[in-house]
Amino acid sequence: MKIGELARRSGLSAHTIRYYERIGLLPYADRDRSKQRDYDASILIWIEFLGRLRTTGMPIRDMLLYAALRKRGAGTEGERREMLERHRDRVRAHAAELEASLLVLDTKIAGYAGLEQRMKDDDKAPRNHDGKPAGARAARAG
């Protein structure tokens, strides 16, 4: 497949595909008779995996190391597994930090929702001549 089709199917730009090829994240593509890149469809699986690594925050230098180990093939499986395990641990720690932050946000949002409801309820309450809710003094005295 030509670079345009690979770009369309992978979601990467042609520029990014050429960049990944140049730095070693993608293998060099075969060339057709007119010297245009000609990619095998199987590269889509590798590109999807690279996208997952990028989405989870793996630095390019680590992605390059992983790609180099993959290219070396047999005998590097243990090192690749260890790399992915370390990365998974970092991703899990980051996910836990995000969960804690979401809890804080949810608490803050709930507080605002409660405040808005109290303000609506307060607006509906009958008022005395001084603007205070009617019966407020009696409710406090009780």
Short mmCIF file of C-alpha atoms in Angstrom, two decimals:
data_model
loop_
_atom_site.label_atom_id
_atom_site.label_comp_id
_atom_site.label_asym_id
_atom_site.label_seq_id
_atom_site.Cartn_x
_atom_site.Cartn_y
_atom_site.Cartn_z
CA MET A 1 0.00 0.00 0.00
CA LYS A 2 1.19 3.51 -0.74
CA ILE A 3 1.97 6.02 1.98
CA GLY A 4 -1.30 7.91 1.43
CA GLU A 5 -3.37 4.81 2.04
CA LEU A 6 -1.24 3.86 5.06
CA ALA A 7 -1.76 7.36 6.44
CA ARG A 8 -5.51 7.10 5.93
CA ARG A 9 -5.77 3.63 7.46
CA SER A 10 -3.41 4.28 10.38
CA GLY A 11 -4.53 7.79 11.30
CA LEU A 12 -0.95 9.08 11.06
CA SER A 13 0.06 11.77 8.63
CA ALA A 14 2.37 10.86 5.75
CA HIS A 15 4.92 13.19 7.34
CA THR A 16 4.77 11.25 10.63
CA ILE A 17 5.11 7.92 8.81
CA ARG A 18 8.23 9.18 7.00
CA TYR A 19 9.59 10.56 10.30
CA TYR A 20 8.99 7.26 12.12
CA GLU A 21 10.73 5.46 9.27
CA ARG A 22 13.67 7.87 9.34
CA ILE A 23 14.26 7.53 13.11
CA GLY A 24 13.79 3.76 13.13
CA LEU A 25 10.35 3.26 14.65
CA LEU A 26 9.10 1.86 11.36
CA PRO A 27 11.13 -0.38 9.08
CA TYR A 28 12.14 1.10 5.75
CA ALA A 29 9.42 0.46 3.22
CA ASP A 30 10.02 -1.44 0.02
CA ARG A 31 9.96 0.73 -3.08
CA ASP A 32 8.00 0.07 -6.23
CA ARG A 33 9.32 0.59 -9.78
CA SER A 34 8.65 4.31 -9.55
CA LYS A 35 10.58 4.50 -6.22
CA GLN A 36 7.44 5.15 -4.17
CA ARG A 37 7.13 3.57 -0.74
CA ASP A 38 5.14 0.35 -0.80
CA TYR A 39 4.04 -0.88 2.64
CA ASP A 40 2.77 -4.30 3.61
CA ALA A 41 -0.60 -4.19 5.39
CA SER A 42 0.91 -5.99 8.40
CA ILE A 43 2.64 -2.73 9.38
CA LEU A 44 -0.74 -1.45 10.58
CA ILE A 45 -0.58 -3.74 13.63
CA TRP A 46 2.84 -2.34 14.58
CA ILE A 47 1.65 1.25 14.03
CA GLU A 48 -1.38 0.60 16.25
CA PHE A 49 0.92 -0.74 18.98
CA LEU A 50 3.19 2.30 18.67
CA GLY A 51 0.10 4.48 19.02
CA ARG A 52 -0.82 2.69 22.25
CA LEU A 53 2.68 3.25 23.60
CA ARG A 54 2.51 6.93 22.64
CA THR A 55 -0.98 7.34 24.15
CA THR A 56 0.23 5.84 27.42
CA GLY A 57 3.14 8.24 27.54
CA MET A 58 6.10 6.08 26.58
CA PRO A 59 8.97 8.37 25.57
CA ILE A 60 10.17 8.08 21.97
CA ARG A 61 13.63 7.00 23.17
CA ASP A 62 12.03 3.98 24.89
CA MET A 63 9.90 3.27 21.84
CA LEU A 64 13.08 3.34 19.75
CA LEU A 65 14.79 0.91 22.11
CA TYR A 66 11.78 -1.40 21.99
CA ALA A 67 11.71 -1.20 18.17
CA ALA A 68 15.43 -2.01 18.01
CA LEU A 69 14.97 -5.03 20.29
CA ARG A 70 12.01 -6.17 18.20
CA LYS A 71 14.10 -5.88 15.05
CA ARG A 72 16.86 -8.01 16.64
CA GLY A 73 14.20 -10.65 17.24
CA ALA A 74 14.81 -13.90 19.09
CA GLY A 75 16.63 -13.59 22.37
CA THR A 76 15.22 -10.15 23.21
CA GLU A 77 11.79 -11.25 24.40
CA GLY A 78 12.69 -11.04 28.09
CA GLU A 79 14.08 -7.53 27.74
CA ARG A 80 11.03 -6.41 25.77
CA ARG A 81 8.70 -7.93 28.37
CA GLU A 82 10.58 -6.14 31.17
CA MET A 83 10.35 -2.84 29.30
CA LEU A 84 6.61 -3.26 28.89
CA GLU A 85 6.17 -4.27 32.53
CA ARG A 86 8.03 -1.16 33.73
CA HIS A 87 5.95 0.99 31.40
CA ARG A 88 2.74 -0.69 32.57
CA ASP A 89 3.70 0.10 36.18
CA ARG A 90 4.21 3.77 35.27
CA VAL A 91 0.86 3.82 33.42
CA ARG A 92 -0.92 2.28 36.42
CA ALA A 93 0.65 4.81 38.79
CA HIS A 94 -0.41 7.64 36.49
CA ALA A 95 -3.93 6.19 36.23
CA ALA A 96 -4.12 6.12 40.05
CA GLU A 97 -3.07 9.79 40.17
CA LEU A 98 -5.74 10.62 37.60
CA GLU A 99 -8.38 8.71 39.62
CA ALA A 100 -7.44 10.67 42.75
CA SER A 101 -7.69 13.92 40.80
CA LEU A 102 -11.08 12.90 39.42
CA LEU A 103 -12.31 12.28 42.96
CA VAL A 104 -11.27 15.80 43.95
CA LEU A 105 -13.01 17.23 40.88
CA ASP A 106 -16.18 15.21 41.54
CA THR A 107 -16.23 16.42 45.15
CA LYS A 108 -15.79 20.03 44.06
CA ILE A 109 -18.51 19.71 41.40
CA ALA A 110 -20.90 18.13 43.93
CA GLY A 111 -20.20 21.03 46.29
CA TYR A 112 -21.10 23.54 43.60
CA ALA A 113 -24.23 21.58 42.70
CA GLY A 114 -25.27 21.62 46.38
CA LEU A 115 -24.58 25.34 46.63
CA GLU A 116 -26.63 26.04 43.50
CA GLN A 117 -29.53 24.01 44.89
CA ARG A 118 -29.37 25.83 48.23
CA MET A 119 -29.39 29.15 46.37
CA LYS A 120 -32.43 28.07 44.33
CA ASP A 121 -34.21 26.92 47.48
CA ASP A 122 -33.29 30.17 49.21
CA ASP A 123 -34.64 32.19 46.27
CA LYS A 124 -37.98 30.40 46.54
CA ALA A 125 -38.34 30.95 50.30
CA PRO A 126 -40.71 33.68 51.49
CA ARG A 127 -38.91 36.85 52.66
CA ASN A 128 -39.40 39.24 55.57
CA HIS A 129 -39.34 42.99 55.03
CA ASP A 130 -35.56 42.99 55.68
CA GLY A 131 -34.94 40.50 52.82
CA LYS A 132 -34.12 37.55 55.08
CA PRO A 133 -35.99 34.28 54.66
CA ALA A 134 -39.19 34.26 56.69
CA GLY A 135 -39.03 32.02 59.71
CA ALA A 136 -35.23 31.99 59.78
CA ARG A 137 -35.11 33.47 63.29
CA ALA A 138 -37.69 31.02 64.57
CA ALA A 139 -35.88 28.08 62.99
CA ARG A 140 -32.59 29.12 64.63
CA ALA A 141 -34.22 29.67 68.02
CA GLY A 142 -35.76 26.18 67.99
#
